[in-house]
Amino acid sequence: MEVLVILVPLALGLGLAGLLAFLWSLKSGQYDDLDGAAWRAIADDEPAEVPPSERA
Amino acid sequence: MQATRDFSHYVKHLGSGLQHIDLAVEGVNCAGCMSKIERGLSAMPDVTLARVNLTDRRVALEWKQGTLDPGSFIDRLAELGYKAYPFEKASAEAAEAEQSRFLLRCLGVAAFATMNVMMLSIPVWSGNVSDMLPEQRDFFHWLSALIALPAVAYAGQPFFRSAFRALRAGTVNMDVPICIGVTLALGMSVVETVNHAEHAYFDAAIMLLTFLLVGRYLDQNMRRRTRAVAGNLAALKAETAAKFVGADEISQVPVAAIRPGDIVLLRPGERCAVDGTAIEGKSEIDQSLITGETLYVAAEHGTSIYAGSLNISGALRVRVSAASEATLLAEITRLLDNAWQARSRYMRLADRASRLYAPVVHATALLTVLGWVLMGASWHEAIVTGIAVLIITCPCALGLAIPTVQTVAAGAMFKAGVLLNSGDAIERLAETDHVIFDKTGTLTLPELEVVNAADIPAGIFALAGQLALSSHHPVAAAVAQAASARSPLVGAIEEPGQGVRAECGGVEIRMGKPSFCGAEQMATDNADLDPEASIVAFSRGEEKYLFSVRQALRPDARAVIASLRQRGIAVEILSGDREAAVRAAASVLGIDEWRAGVTPADKIARIEELKRRGFRVMMVGDGMNDAPSLAAAHVSMSPISAAHLSQSTADLVFLGKPLAPVVAAIDHSRKALHLMRQNLWLAVGYNLLAVPIAISGIVTPLIAAAAMSGSSILVMLNALRARNSGSQARPAKIDAGFASDRVLEHDPEKWEPVFRKDHAQIKDMRS
């Protein structure tokens, strides 16, 4: 059961990394236009930058 | 006189020589539009960023300072085929957006915690029935506590705040039992962990919050979206005023940039966008949007001009006043305040449910504790069982029962062209059994139409339309539009207050007042035919014709009245207009109950009378004079063309020319109320099953988790049925997102908002 000492912090660390990634994506405005983002994924041309003013 | 456009009010300076502007764009609804707009705008020199927001139908633009005028973006978008206008986020909208983000952050934290606590709980559940060591179990419980406690403290904020507010106001809402349940579950789990017990409920507490936050986020997102659409519609009305910036110099500035004390020029055919007092000039104004009266009112020095008045004949200089200065407005505001106070007595279904629910549940828990003690159990055991009752009855399903249905129903209404201003409007709307319509602008369309077009030879009509293009008079503009005239006649002369004349093929043609065209006799003969219409005469040599121009009834008004009756709803008209005009409309629509010349106070009195007789009254109106009665009624609705005050007072706003959204909204809300009740019963049924298990003391965390998530999911799935109103003939269109309106977007007739067209602007566009 010593393996828990490695596995539990590892699992929690991964979870926390996921949460931080989510909070970052939220903050950088990636959830502001869900409809548009769905289409941009399959658009041909280069995506435009997210405007700095929307990064609240 | 071509005034300059001044959009500097909307431009934000970002520093380092960059400028930013937000534009609301009409008709962006697919990926194609998105890249077309972005490419088209990025191709302009010095534009550093052009990004479309497809959800909100907006474009964010940034460019290097100095070279470009914001007006050129609007022109560029017009070339691409999109109508656009700069806008400013209303503070309410910004607040909704911030709240929406906060809820999403809470949801993220709660979901992270739930997944990790579950990961720790499942080994404990399986370990309890096999070979887990007590030390390992304690370790897992402590880890769960470490995750769950801070997560609940953060993600539970929306619930704690709302429960605290309710308690401080001396009431109980659904969040109170939720908070009690969650807090007790966590508290007991910590105590149990200290005591090395077998069961801890960290997973139940945090999972509950996750489910509730999903419901709350969806609800908030729907509201944010509705606000964004309403904000766009307001911006695209492009309300501007010609402000004097020098002695004789004017600039066309957005209304948002006008301040009290400014002097604006109101040209004939223009709709006034501000409240003020005339200080120079002589004219007639159409105040139908304010008072419901379709007869023109004389305006001269000292006359109060309200936003929404249409100037008819001569130019006026108007000094802008603060809203409270105007007497009519002050009176309406006073009535409105009274009506709001009376309104707040309504208790929402959710609050009624929680008022019944909380005492029953808490009493059951208390009785469980006492019962177990009386039967000889230890206090510790008894309290643990009592708290288990509270955990399992924690109103997860109940808390989701109503908001999820509201969200789905609001999405369905959105597709039908109805925007919701307040969430609980759905339940009030469903109870409606008496509808009061205002006439002007509600049963009728705000635009003028030529009603006797069929009686006039096509050639004459086309010629009259061309001649009418040279006049600023709104009635003439209506004739021009009805004839779809494009090219004005060369050499046409407008005689102010009389009409226009021109030479055509050697014969003089005239259009205007009957006296101007020598058609007085003809006009007197026809005067009693249509009391509501404005008569405009047209003469070519000795040939004379009369155009009867008026606000026509909405195309489907009759059908809507009939289908309201079919649903057992009584209909009546209360109008501020003259008796003859109201009588004519009522008889066409087959409405027996009508009153004319009604003041705002009279309207409220009538509503109060109906309320006393037990009716649930819905008021549908657009005029400023309707605002107090919109607030006084049980539920209220406005067309999008309504006065600002009325639109913000109404619970629902409908778009487009048809009146059909009124019926669609009632159908959707009735179905939604039915589902809300059904969901509440589902939640109660779940409790009837789960509570005996909890009271008997055999609940394990596994049973609690399974039961709570099961009932929540059941309630959410049931709520999805609110997408179709059931009684609608139109086949239901299945769409992936709750609030996606993409389907309807291809039904242009439904979505073309009825904008009050600024005739002067249309003229500018034509020339």
PDB file of N, CA and C in Angstrom, chain A residues 1 4 8 11-12 15-16 19 22-23 26-27 29 31-36 39-40 45 48-54 56, chain B residues 20 31 34-35 38-39 49-55 60 62 101 104-105 108-109 112 116 119 136 139-140 143 147 225 742:
ATOM      1  N   MET A   1       0.815  -1.220   0.000  1.00  0.00           N
ATOM      2  CA  MET A   1       0.000   0.000   0.000  1.00  0.00           C
ATOM      3  C   MET A   1       0.845   1.265   0.000  1.00  0.00           C
ATOM      4  N   LEU A   4       0.364   4.179  -2.433  1.00  0.00           N
ATOM      5  CA  LEU A   4      -0.576   5.291  -2.238  1.00  0.00           C
ATOM      6  C   LEU A   4       0.149   6.618  -2.059  1.00  0.00           C
ATOM      7  N   VAL A   8      -1.690   8.917  -4.683  1.00  0.00           N
ATOM      8  CA  VAL A   8      -2.691   9.904  -4.251  1.00  0.00           C
ATOM      9  C   VAL A   8      -2.246  11.331  -4.576  1.00  0.00           C
ATOM     10  N   ALA A  11      -2.581  11.825  -8.301  1.00  0.00           N
ATOM     11  CA  ALA A  11      -3.954  11.983  -8.773  1.00  0.00           C
ATOM     12  C   ALA A  11      -4.462  13.383  -8.450  1.00  0.00           C
ATOM     13  N   LEU A  12      -4.204  13.813  -7.214  1.00  0.00           N
ATOM     14  CA  LEU A  12      -4.688  15.143  -6.817  1.00  0.00           C
ATOM     15  C   LEU A  12      -3.987  16.229  -7.621  1.00  0.00           C
ATOM     16  N   GLY A  15      -5.535  16.421 -10.991  1.00  0.00           N
ATOM     17  CA  GLY A  15      -6.840  17.072 -10.877  1.00  0.00           C
ATOM     18  C   GLY A  15      -6.694  18.577 -10.741  1.00  0.00           C
ATOM     19  N   LEU A  16      -5.764  18.968  -9.893  1.00  0.00           N
ATOM     20  CA  LEU A  16      -5.544  20.400  -9.640  1.00  0.00           C
ATOM     21  C   LEU A  16      -5.044  21.089 -10.903  1.00  0.00           C
ATOM     22  N   LEU A  19      -7.955  21.729 -13.013  1.00  0.00           N
ATOM     23  CA  LEU A  19      -8.755  22.856 -12.520  1.00  0.00           C
ATOM     24  C   LEU A  19      -8.096  24.180 -12.891  1.00  0.00           C
ATOM     25  N   PHE A  22      -8.603  24.948 -16.441  1.00  0.00           N
ATOM     26  CA  PHE A  22      -9.974  25.415 -16.679  1.00  0.00           C
ATOM     27  C   PHE A  22     -10.106  26.890 -16.284  1.00  0.00           C
ATOM     28  N   LEU A  23      -9.587  27.224 -15.102  1.00  0.00           N
ATOM     29  CA  LEU A  23      -9.713  28.609 -14.632  1.00  0.00           C
ATOM     30  C   LEU A  23      -8.972  29.564 -15.566  1.00  0.00           C
ATOM     31  N   LEU A  26     -11.021  30.006 -18.707  1.00  0.00           N
ATOM     32  CA  LEU A  26     -12.183  30.854 -18.418  1.00  0.00           C
ATOM     33  C   LEU A  26     -11.764  32.320 -18.411  1.00  0.00           C
ATOM     34  N   LYS A  27     -10.583  32.549 -17.774  1.00  0.00           N
ATOM     35  CA  LYS A  27     -10.133  33.926 -17.624  1.00  0.00           C
ATOM     36  C   LYS A  27      -9.708  34.528 -18.950  1.00  0.00           C
ATOM     37  N   GLY A  29     -11.093  34.229 -21.677  1.00  0.00           N
ATOM     38  CA  GLY A  29     -12.234  34.521 -22.542  1.00  0.00           C
ATOM     39  C   GLY A  29     -12.625  33.389 -23.468  1.00  0.00           C
ATOM     40  N   TYR A  31     -14.622  31.040 -22.920  1.00  0.00           N
ATOM     41  CA  TYR A  31     -16.011  30.615 -22.749  1.00  0.00           C
ATOM     42  C   TYR A  31     -16.988  31.727 -23.133  1.00  0.00           C
ATOM     43  N   ASP A  32     -16.455  32.816 -23.720  1.00  0.00           N
ATOM     44  CA  ASP A  32     -17.320  33.949 -24.033  1.00  0.00           C
ATOM     45  C   ASP A  32     -18.152  33.719 -25.282  1.00  0.00           C
ATOM     46  N   ASP A  33     -17.670  32.904 -26.174  1.00  0.00           N
ATOM     47  CA  ASP A  33     -18.385  32.705 -27.430  1.00  0.00           C
ATOM     48  C   ASP A  33     -18.349  31.230 -27.787  1.00  0.00           C
ATOM     49  N   LEU A  34     -19.176  30.448 -27.111  1.00  0.00           N
ATOM     50  CA  LEU A  34     -19.128  29.002 -27.316  1.00  0.00           C
ATOM     51  C   LEU A  34     -19.616  28.625 -28.712  1.00  0.00           C
ATOM     52  N   ASP A  35     -20.617  29.331 -29.229  1.00  0.00           N
ATOM     53  CA  ASP A  35     -21.132  29.032 -30.571  1.00  0.00           C
ATOM     54  C   ASP A  35     -20.060  29.269 -31.625  1.00  0.00           C
ATOM     55  N   GLY A  36     -19.371  30.420 -31.493  1.00  0.00           N
ATOM     56  CA  GLY A  36     -18.344  30.775 -32.468  1.00  0.00           C
ATOM     57  C   GLY A  36     -17.178  29.805 -32.399  1.00  0.00           C
ATOM     58  N   TRP A  39     -17.523  26.681 -34.343  1.00  0.00           N
ATOM     59  CA  TRP A  39     -17.319  26.782 -35.790  1.00  0.00           C
ATOM     60  C   TRP A  39     -15.870  27.055 -36.156  1.00  0.00           C
ATOM     61  N   ARG A  40     -15.191  27.823 -35.307  1.00  0.00           N
ATOM     62  CA  ARG A  40     -13.800  28.158 -35.617  1.00  0.00           C
ATOM     63  C   ARG A  40     -12.932  26.920 -35.718  1.00  0.00           C
ATOM     64  N   ASP A  45      -9.329  29.101 -42.391  1.00  0.00           N
ATOM     65  CA  ASP A  45      -8.266  30.087 -42.217  1.00  0.00           C
ATOM     66  C   ASP A  45      -7.767  30.144 -40.783  1.00  0.00           C
ATOM     67  N   ALA A  48      -8.303  34.280 -35.497  1.00  0.00           N
ATOM     68  CA  ALA A  48      -7.849  35.583 -35.018  1.00  0.00           C
ATOM     69  C   ALA A  48      -7.553  35.502 -33.522  1.00  0.00           C
ATOM     70  N   GLU A  49      -6.781  36.462 -33.059  1.00  0.00           N
ATOM     71  CA  GLU A  49      -6.434  36.520 -31.637  1.00  0.00           C
ATOM     72  C   GLU A  49      -7.637  36.943 -30.804  1.00  0.00           C
ATOM     73  N   VAL A  50      -7.663  36.511 -29.557  1.00  0.00           N
ATOM     74  CA  VAL A  50      -8.690  37.010 -28.652  1.00  0.00           C
ATOM     75  C   VAL A  50      -8.297  38.433 -28.258  1.00  0.00           C
ATOM     76  N   PRO A  51      -9.216  39.393 -28.375  1.00  0.00           N
ATOM     77  CA  PRO A  51      -8.839  40.774 -28.052  1.00  0.00           C
ATOM     78  C   PRO A  51      -8.438  40.912 -26.583  1.00  0.00           C
ATOM     79  N   PRO A  52      -7.411  41.705 -26.323  1.00  0.00           N
ATOM     80  CA  PRO A  52      -6.928  41.866 -24.947  1.00  0.00           C
ATOM     81  C   PRO A  52      -8.001  42.432 -24.028  1.00  0.00           C
ATOM     82  N   SER A  53      -8.905  43.264 -24.594  1.00  0.00           N
ATOM     83  CA  SER A  53      -9.909  43.905 -23.747  1.00  0.00           C
ATOM     84  C   SER A  53     -10.880  42.891 -23.171  1.00  0.00           C
ATOM     85  N   GLU A  54     -10.998  41.723 -23.817  1.00  0.00           N
ATOM     86  CA  GLU A  54     -11.928  40.727 -23.293  1.00  0.00           C
ATOM     87  C   GLU A  54     -11.267  39.848 -22.238  1.00  0.00           C
ATOM     88  N   ALA A  56     -10.574  39.863 -19.155  1.00  0.00           N
ATOM     89  CA  ALA A  56     -10.858  40.650 -17.948  1.00  0.00           C
ATOM     90  C   ALA A  56     -10.035  40.124 -16.789  1.00  0.00           C
TER      91      ALA A  56
ATOM     92  N   HIS B  20     -10.361  50.834 -29.725  1.00  0.00           N
ATOM     93  CA  HIS B  20     -11.232  49.660 -29.686  1.00  0.00           C
ATOM     94  C   HIS B  20     -12.678  50.103 -29.798  1.00  0.00           C
ATOM     95  N   ALA B  31     -20.912  30.153 -39.571  1.00  0.00           N
ATOM     96  CA  ALA B  31     -19.464  30.261 -39.638  1.00  0.00           C
ATOM     97  C   ALA B  31     -19.045  31.079 -40.853  1.00  0.00           C
ATOM     98  N   MET B  34     -19.104  34.668 -40.190  1.00  0.00           N
ATOM     99  CA  MET B  34     -18.054  34.999 -39.244  1.00  0.00           C
ATOM    100  C   MET B  34     -16.745  35.272 -39.978  1.00  0.00           C
ATOM    101  N   SER B  35     -16.360  34.334 -40.870  1.00  0.00           N
ATOM    102  CA  SER B  35     -15.071  34.542 -41.535  1.00  0.00           C
ATOM    103  C   SER B  35     -15.169  35.649 -42.584  1.00  0.00           C
ATOM    104  N   GLU B  38     -14.787  38.857 -40.604  1.00  0.00           N
ATOM    105  CA  GLU B  38     -13.437  39.021 -40.066  1.00  0.00           C
ATOM    106  C   GLU B  38     -12.427  39.314 -41.179  1.00  0.00           C
ATOM    107  N   ARG B  39     -12.575  38.603 -42.315  1.00  0.00           N
ATOM    108  CA  ARG B  39     -11.653  38.840 -43.407  1.00  0.00           C
ATOM    109  C   ARG B  39     -11.860  40.227 -44.005  1.00  0.00           C
ATOM    110  N   LEU B  49      -7.237  44.077 -35.338  1.00  0.00           N
ATOM    111  CA  LEU B  49      -8.017  42.950 -34.855  1.00  0.00           C
ATOM    112  C   LEU B  49      -9.471  43.108 -35.235  1.00  0.00           C
ATOM    113  N   ALA B  50     -10.058  42.037 -35.739  1.00  0.00           N
ATOM    114  CA  ALA B  50     -11.492  42.012 -35.976  1.00  0.00           C
ATOM    115  C   ALA B  50     -11.959  40.637 -35.562  1.00  0.00           C
ATOM    116  N   ARG B  51     -12.724  40.559 -34.490  1.00  0.00           N
ATOM    117  CA  ARG B  51     -13.162  39.247 -34.039  1.00  0.00           C
ATOM    118  C   ARG B  51     -14.660  39.250 -33.791  1.00  0.00           C
ATOM    119  N   VAL B  52     -15.330  38.265 -34.410  1.00  0.00           N
ATOM    120  CA  VAL B  52     -16.785  38.143 -34.273  1.00  0.00           C
ATOM    121  C   VAL B  52     -17.090  37.286 -33.056  1.00  0.00           C
ATOM    122  N   ASN B  53     -18.077  37.690 -32.300  1.00  0.00           N
ATOM    123  CA  ASN B  53     -18.615  36.833 -31.253  1.00  0.00           C
ATOM    124  C   ASN B  53     -19.958  36.329 -31.749  1.00  0.00           C
ATOM    125  N   LEU B  54     -19.995  35.050 -32.102  1.00  0.00           N
ATOM    126  CA  LEU B  54     -21.183  34.493 -32.743  1.00  0.00           C
ATOM    127  C   LEU B  54     -22.339  34.320 -31.750  1.00  0.00           C
ATOM    128  N   THR B  55     -21.999  34.116 -30.485  1.00  0.00           N
ATOM    129  CA  THR B  55     -23.048  33.937 -29.479  1.00  0.00           C
ATOM    130  C   THR B  55     -23.823  35.230 -29.282  1.00  0.00           C
ATOM    131  N   ALA B  60     -15.714  42.740 -32.215  1.00  0.00           N
ATOM    132  CA  ALA B  60     -14.758  43.588 -31.507  1.00  0.00           C
ATOM    133  C   ALA B  60     -13.703  44.015 -32.507  1.00  0.00           C
ATOM    134  N   GLU B  62     -10.157  46.479 -33.325  1.00  0.00           N
ATOM    135  CA  GLU B  62      -9.085  47.330 -32.842  1.00  0.00           C
ATOM    136  C   GLU B  62      -8.307  47.854 -34.028  1.00  0.00           C
ATOM    137  N   ARG B 101     -19.826  34.245 -15.351  1.00  0.00           N
ATOM    138  CA  ARG B 101     -18.452  33.751 -15.219  1.00  0.00           C
ATOM    139  C   ARG B 101     -18.184  33.214 -13.824  1.00  0.00           C
ATOM    140  N   LEU B 104     -19.651  29.854 -13.436  1.00  0.00           N
ATOM    141  CA  LEU B 104     -18.880  28.856 -14.172  1.00  0.00           C
ATOM    142  C   LEU B 104     -17.618  28.489 -13.388  1.00  0.00           C
ATOM    143  N   ARG B 105     -17.009  29.504 -12.737  1.00  0.00           N
ATOM    144  CA  ARG B 105     -15.821  29.249 -11.921  1.00  0.00           C
ATOM    145  C   ARG B 105     -16.185  28.355 -10.748  1.00  0.00           C
ATOM    146  N   GLY B 108     -16.683  24.897 -11.977  1.00  0.00           N
ATOM    147  CA  GLY B 108     -15.412  24.233 -12.241  1.00  0.00           C
ATOM    148  C   GLY B 108     -14.795  23.690 -10.964  1.00  0.00           C
ATOM    149  N   VAL B 109     -14.774  24.521  -9.924  1.00  0.00           N
ATOM    150  CA  VAL B 109     -14.196  24.110  -8.643  1.00  0.00           C
ATOM    151  C   VAL B 109     -14.983  22.936  -8.070  1.00  0.00           C
ATOM    152  N   PHE B 112     -14.381  19.702 -10.081  1.00  0.00           N
ATOM    153  CA  PHE B 112     -13.054  19.158  -9.770  1.00  0.00           C
ATOM    154  C   PHE B 112     -13.093  18.425  -8.435  1.00  0.00           C
ATOM    155  N   ASN B 116     -12.636  14.276  -7.581  1.00  0.00           N
ATOM    156  CA  ASN B 116     -11.547  13.769  -6.743  1.00  0.00           C
ATOM    157  C   ASN B 116     -12.048  13.125  -5.469  1.00  0.00           C
ATOM    158  N   MET B 119     -13.255   9.808  -6.368  1.00  0.00           N
ATOM    159  CA  MET B 119     -12.141   8.895  -6.567  1.00  0.00           C
ATOM    160  C   MET B 119     -11.684   8.309  -5.228  1.00  0.00           C
ATOM    161  N   GLN B 136      -6.337   3.283   6.681  1.00  0.00           N
ATOM    162  CA  GLN B 136      -6.444   3.714   5.282  1.00  0.00           C
ATOM    163  C   GLN B 136      -7.739   4.482   5.059  1.00  0.00           C
ATOM    164  N   PHE B 139      -7.432   7.898   6.429  1.00  0.00           N
ATOM    165  CA  PHE B 139      -6.579   8.699   5.539  1.00  0.00           C
ATOM    166  C   PHE B 139      -7.389   9.226   4.349  1.00  0.00           C
ATOM    167  N   PHE B 140      -8.186   8.337   3.748  1.00  0.00           N
ATOM    168  CA  PHE B 140      -9.006   8.746   2.599  1.00  0.00           C
ATOM    169  C   PHE B 140     -10.058   9.767   3.017  1.00  0.00           C
ATOM    170  N   LEU B 143      -8.355  13.099   3.464  1.00  0.00           N
ATOM    171  CA  LEU B 143      -8.052  13.691   2.151  1.00  0.00           C
ATOM    172  C   LEU B 143      -9.323  14.295   1.538  1.00  0.00           C
ATOM    173  N   ILE B 147     -10.166  18.283   0.446  1.00  0.00           N
ATOM    174  CA  ILE B 147     -10.641  18.796  -0.844  1.00  0.00           C
ATOM    175  C   ILE B 147     -12.013  19.437  -0.700  1.00  0.00           C
ATOM    176  N   ARG B 225     -27.782  35.737 -22.154  1.00  0.00           N
ATOM    177  CA  ARG B 225     -27.962  35.719 -23.586  1.00  0.00           C
ATOM    178  C   ARG B 225     -29.139  36.593 -24.021  1.00  0.00           C
ATOM    179  N   ARG B 742     -30.468  29.281 -33.832  1.00  0.00           N
ATOM    180  CA  ARG B 742     -30.021  29.158 -35.204  1.00  0.00           C
ATOM    181  C   ARG B 742     -31.162  28.718 -36.119  1.00  0.00           C
TER     182      ARG B 742
END
